[in-house]
Structure formats: structure tokens, C-alpha cells
Amino acid sequence: MKIALMMENSQANKNDGILTELEYVAKPLGHNVFNVGMNNANDHYLTYIHLGIMAGLLLNAKAVDFVFTGCGTGQGAMMASNAHAGVFCGYCIDPSDAFLFNQVNNGNALALPFAKGFGWGAELNARYIFEKALTGERGAGYPLDRKEPQVKNANILTKLKSDLIGTTYVKSLENLDQNLVKEAVGGERFQACLFEHGQDQEIINYVKSLLH
């Protein structure tokens, strides 16, 4: 599985530590991690609005399979991500959240708070969140006898979101302020992840058109 990690400007100083914990869990499982921003205060500037655009592009282009995103509370990153077609982002503050999101909702992104409640042992909490999010049978249901309605509802939500958007993902982005999208895609590590691993040429061509 290909996994993207993205954090906004206020939490850039925590990126190294969070990346270490994510790679500690992901690499032995055979997953590849792409740290697409921000990794320090001087890195390409990102707000949680930018993170939502980035998550949407990477997931819809199939450049990655899963996104871990976050901001101070995690709430803004979650809402910005869920504004995009094809992104199903949960909110996670402890390992049981990650486990239940995996089992019940089977989404493709998780937003974490990197300031609120981020105290003693925070790196261990992050590690255990990553473990629960990346292991186990996705969509297996919890409790197990609830699997059928949970899978049914997840499928309904996927179709509902697609029907509400009602257009291609690129066309939905073209309705936004193009300067905002251009800001979101300006990071070199993000571009490398999208261009080298993306499978949707329309999305790749659209992003490239913004950079010239």
C-alpha cells in the first residue's frame, strides 16, 4: 500500500517524529510512505485547506491508497478532506478510533490532532493509531454480526458522495480558485508522489498545467 503523510504549517515541527512512528509501523508491513508536507517551518507552506486538495488529488489519481493528515485539532484537516470527491476521512484521537474506522467505515484517510492533547506519550499514541489503521481486515465489521449493514452503508455513502459531486474530479477542482489549487500542489515531494505514481492522466495533466 502507498501511504501519504501530510501536516499543515502550525504542526510542521512535529513532522519528523510522526514520520518516524509511521515508518516504524508501515515499512515492516511492506507499505511505502510519502511525506508530502510540511516537514519544517521553511517547507512549502500549507494550510489544512491545501491538505484537503492534496489528499483529493493523490487519492483520486491513485497515486496513494491511504492518507494520514492532520492539523492542530485534526478537525479542519478532516473537513477539508471530506469536501473532496473520493475522499472518506475519519477523525482519530486514539487507537480504538483507528481500529473502528478500519473495521466499520473502511475509508481512505484519517485526520489526527497534532496539537490538542498532544502531550506525554503522544508519539506512542500515534504509533498505536498507525498500527490499528494499517492492520486487520478492512471492512470486517464491528461487532462481526454488523458487517453486512456496515458494508452496505459504506457503499451507499460512496455512491451518495459521487452523485452529489456529479462531475469529474478535475472539473470540480476547476470550480475552485485556481491560485489556491496551485498553492496546494507547489511542493516538490507532493509533485514527485503524484507524477511518479499517479494513474489518472487527466489529473496529472491538470496539475502540470497549473505549474507552467
Short mmCIF file of C-alpha atoms in Angstrom, two decimals:
data_model
loop_
_atom_site.label_atom_id
_atom_site.label_comp_id
_atom_site.label_asym_id
_atom_site.label_seq_id
_atom_site.Cartn_x
_atom_site.Cartn_y
_atom_site.Cartn_z
CA MET A 1 0.00 0.00 0.00
CA LYS A 2 1.14 3.55 -0.74
CA ILE A 3 0.57 5.98 2.13
CA ALA A 4 0.83 9.78 2.19
CA LEU A 5 1.59 11.80 5.31
CA MET A 6 0.68 15.49 5.27
CA MET A 7 0.71 18.13 8.01
CA GLU A 8 -0.06 21.84 7.90
CA ASN A 9 2.09 24.80 8.89
CA SER A 10 1.30 25.01 12.61
CA GLN A 11 2.39 21.41 13.19
CA ALA A 12 5.38 21.20 10.83
CA ASN A 13 7.80 20.87 13.74
CA LYS A 14 6.18 17.53 14.65
CA ASN A 15 6.56 16.01 11.20
CA ASP A 16 9.89 14.23 11.80
CA GLY A 17 8.58 12.46 14.88
CA ILE A 18 5.28 11.46 13.30
CA LEU A 19 7.03 10.24 10.16
CA THR A 20 9.35 8.11 12.28
CA GLU A 21 6.39 6.44 14.01
CA LEU A 22 4.50 5.90 10.74
CA GLU A 23 7.51 4.33 9.03
CA TYR A 24 8.17 2.18 12.11
CA VAL A 25 4.74 0.60 11.56
CA ALA A 26 4.37 0.80 7.78
CA LYS A 27 7.72 -0.41 6.48
CA PRO A 28 7.67 -3.90 8.11
CA LEU A 29 4.20 -4.35 6.58
CA GLY A 30 5.63 -3.65 3.13
CA HIS A 31 3.97 -0.24 2.72
CA ASN A 32 5.61 2.81 1.12
CA VAL A 33 5.32 6.17 2.89
CA PHE A 34 5.40 9.51 1.07
CA ASN A 35 5.97 12.53 3.30
CA VAL A 36 4.38 15.24 1.16
CA GLY A 37 4.44 18.18 3.61
CA MET A 38 5.18 20.00 5.76
CA ASN A 39 8.43 18.74 7.27
CA ASN A 40 9.70 22.01 8.76
CA ALA A 41 8.66 25.64 9.15
CA ASN A 42 10.52 26.62 5.98
CA ASP A 43 8.96 23.91 3.80
CA HIS A 44 6.33 24.65 1.14
CA TYR A 45 3.59 26.45 3.11
CA LEU A 46 0.35 24.53 3.63
CA THR A 47 -2.91 25.15 5.45
CA TYR A 48 -5.48 22.45 6.17
CA ILE A 49 -7.38 23.70 3.09
CA HIS A 50 -4.35 22.82 0.98
CA LEU A 51 -4.16 19.40 2.67
CA GLY A 52 -7.70 18.60 1.53
CA ILE A 53 -6.82 19.42 -2.08
CA MET A 54 -3.66 17.35 -1.88
CA ALA A 55 -5.48 14.37 -0.38
CA GLY A 56 -8.14 14.58 -3.08
CA LEU A 57 -5.61 14.69 -5.88
CA LEU A 58 -3.44 11.85 -4.60
CA LEU A 59 -6.34 9.52 -3.82
CA ASN A 60 -8.35 10.22 -6.97
CA ALA A 61 -5.24 9.81 -9.12
CA LYS A 62 -4.49 6.54 -7.27
CA ALA A 63 -1.01 7.82 -6.52
CA VAL A 64 -1.60 6.64 -2.93
CA ASP A 65 -4.07 4.28 -1.29
CA PHE A 66 -4.32 5.97 2.10
CA VAL A 67 -3.69 9.40 3.62
CA PHE A 68 -2.78 10.39 7.15
CA THR A 69 -3.46 14.10 7.51
CA GLY A 70 -3.70 16.49 10.41
CA CYS A 71 -3.60 19.96 11.88
CA GLY A 72 -3.81 21.38 15.40
CA THR A 73 -7.17 19.80 16.26
CA GLY A 74 -7.48 17.46 13.27
CA GLN A 75 -10.98 18.79 12.65
CA GLY A 76 -10.06 21.24 9.88
CA ALA A 77 -7.98 18.64 8.06
CA MET A 78 -10.87 16.16 8.25
CA MET A 79 -13.46 18.63 6.95
CA ALA A 80 -11.21 19.89 4.16
CA SER A 81 -10.50 16.31 3.06
CA ASN A 82 -14.14 15.25 3.12
CA ALA A 83 -15.06 18.20 0.89
CA HIS A 84 -13.47 16.29 -2.00
CA ALA A 85 -14.94 13.52 -4.11
CA GLY A 86 -13.39 10.14 -3.49
CA VAL A 87 -12.02 11.04 -0.05
CA PHE A 88 -13.53 9.38 3.02
CA CYS A 89 -11.70 10.77 6.01
CA GLY A 90 -12.24 9.83 9.63
CA TYR A 91 -11.18 11.59 12.81
CA CYS A 92 -8.82 9.72 15.09
CA ILE A 93 -7.58 10.56 18.59
CA ASP A 94 -6.75 7.10 19.89
CA PRO A 95 -6.06 3.57 18.60
CA SER A 96 -9.64 2.38 19.09
CA ASP A 97 -10.80 5.12 16.70
CA ALA A 98 -8.37 3.80 14.10
CA PHE A 99 -9.47 0.19 14.65
CA LEU A 100 -13.17 1.01 14.35
CA PHE A 101 -12.63 3.24 11.32
CA ASN A 102 -10.77 0.37 9.64
CA GLN A 103 -13.36 -2.26 10.55
CA VAL A 104 -16.59 -0.29 10.21
CA ASN A 105 -16.06 2.60 7.80
CA ASN A 106 -13.19 1.33 5.64
CA GLY A 107 -12.31 4.84 4.47
CA ASN A 108 -9.11 6.03 2.85
CA ALA A 109 -7.89 8.85 5.10
CA LEU A 110 -7.53 9.66 8.78
CA ALA A 111 -7.12 13.10 10.35
CA LEU A 112 -5.18 13.36 13.62
CA PRO A 113 -4.83 16.22 16.12
CA PHE A 114 -1.17 17.18 16.37
CA ALA A 115 -1.58 19.92 18.99
CA LYS A 116 -4.71 19.29 21.07
CA GLY A 117 -3.98 16.52 23.56
CA PHE A 118 -0.50 16.01 22.12
CA GLY A 119 1.39 15.56 25.38
CA TRP A 120 3.44 12.94 27.19
CA GLY A 121 3.42 9.66 25.25
CA ALA A 122 1.97 11.28 22.12
CA GLU A 123 4.45 9.50 19.88
CA LEU A 124 3.33 6.14 21.29
CA ASN A 125 -0.32 7.04 20.74
CA ALA A 126 0.50 7.92 17.12
CA ARG A 127 2.35 4.62 16.66
CA TYR A 128 -0.55 2.58 18.00
CA ILE A 129 -3.02 4.54 15.86
CA PHE A 130 -0.96 3.69 12.78
CA GLU A 131 -0.83 0.03 13.82
CA LYS A 132 -4.60 -0.25 14.16
CA ALA A 133 -5.23 1.70 10.97
CA LEU A 134 -2.88 -0.41 8.86
CA THR A 135 -3.52 -3.93 10.15
CA GLY A 136 -6.51 -6.23 10.20
CA GLU A 137 -9.12 -6.97 7.56
CA ARG A 138 -10.59 -3.73 6.29
CA GLY A 139 -14.37 -3.56 6.41
CA ALA A 140 -14.61 -6.73 8.50
CA GLY A 141 -17.28 -5.11 10.67
CA TYR A 142 -17.57 -4.49 14.39
CA PRO A 143 -19.14 -6.31 16.02
CA LEU A 144 -18.79 -9.03 13.40
CA ASP A 145 -22.54 -9.60 13.14
CA ARG A 146 -22.90 -5.97 11.98
CA LYS A 147 -20.69 -6.40 8.92
CA GLU A 148 -23.48 -6.64 6.33
CA PRO A 149 -25.27 -3.35 7.16
CA GLN A 150 -21.96 -1.56 7.73
CA VAL A 151 -20.63 -2.56 4.30
CA LYS A 152 -23.98 -1.63 2.74
CA ASN A 153 -23.95 1.81 4.32
CA ALA A 154 -20.33 2.44 3.30
CA ASN A 155 -21.26 1.64 -0.30
CA ILE A 156 -24.29 3.93 -0.12
CA LEU A 157 -22.12 6.75 1.18
CA THR A 158 -19.63 6.27 -1.66
CA LYS A 159 -22.41 6.50 -4.26
CA LEU A 160 -24.10 9.38 -2.46
CA LYS A 161 -20.91 11.44 -2.48
CA SER A 162 -20.30 10.68 -6.15
CA ASP A 163 -23.88 11.65 -7.05
CA LEU A 164 -23.65 14.91 -5.09
CA ILE A 165 -20.43 15.93 -6.85
CA GLY A 166 -21.92 14.98 -10.21
CA THR A 167 -18.85 15.71 -12.32
CA THR A 168 -15.27 14.60 -12.86
CA TYR A 169 -12.79 15.39 -10.12
CA VAL A 170 -10.77 17.72 -12.34
CA LYS A 171 -13.90 19.70 -13.25
CA SER A 172 -14.75 20.05 -9.57
CA LEU A 173 -11.27 21.48 -8.94
CA GLU A 174 -11.65 23.88 -11.85
CA ASN A 175 -14.54 25.45 -9.93
CA LEU A 176 -12.13 26.48 -7.18
CA ASP A 177 -9.83 29.48 -7.02
CA GLN A 178 -7.02 28.19 -9.22
CA ASN A 179 -4.42 30.09 -7.23
CA LEU A 180 -5.47 28.10 -4.16
CA VAL A 181 -5.05 24.81 -6.02
CA LYS A 182 -1.71 25.97 -7.42
CA GLU A 183 -0.50 26.76 -3.89
CA ALA A 184 -1.55 23.29 -2.74
CA VAL A 185 0.38 21.44 -5.47
CA GLY A 186 3.56 23.51 -5.29
CA GLY A 187 5.58 21.16 -3.08
CA GLU A 188 8.28 19.09 -4.76
CA ARG A 189 7.63 15.93 -2.71
CA PHE A 190 3.91 16.13 -3.46
CA GLN A 191 4.61 16.52 -7.18
CA ALA A 192 7.02 13.58 -7.17
CA CYS A 193 4.44 11.35 -5.49
CA LEU A 194 1.66 12.36 -7.89
CA PHE A 195 3.67 12.34 -11.12
CA GLU A 196 5.61 9.14 -10.42
CA HIS A 197 2.76 7.07 -9.01
CA GLY A 198 -0.49 8.64 -10.24
CA GLN A 199 -2.62 6.51 -12.57
CA ASP A 200 -5.06 9.17 -13.78
CA GLN A 201 -3.51 11.12 -16.63
CA GLU A 202 -6.26 13.76 -16.65
CA ILE A 203 -5.43 14.69 -13.07
CA ILE A 204 -1.68 14.66 -13.73
CA ASN A 205 -2.07 16.86 -16.82
CA TYR A 206 -4.29 19.28 -14.91
CA VAL A 207 -1.74 19.70 -12.12
CA LYS A 208 1.09 20.12 -14.59
CA SER A 209 -0.90 22.83 -16.39
CA LEU A 210 -1.01 24.81 -13.15
CA LEU A 211 2.76 24.68 -12.76
CA HIS A 212 3.64 26.25 -16.13
#
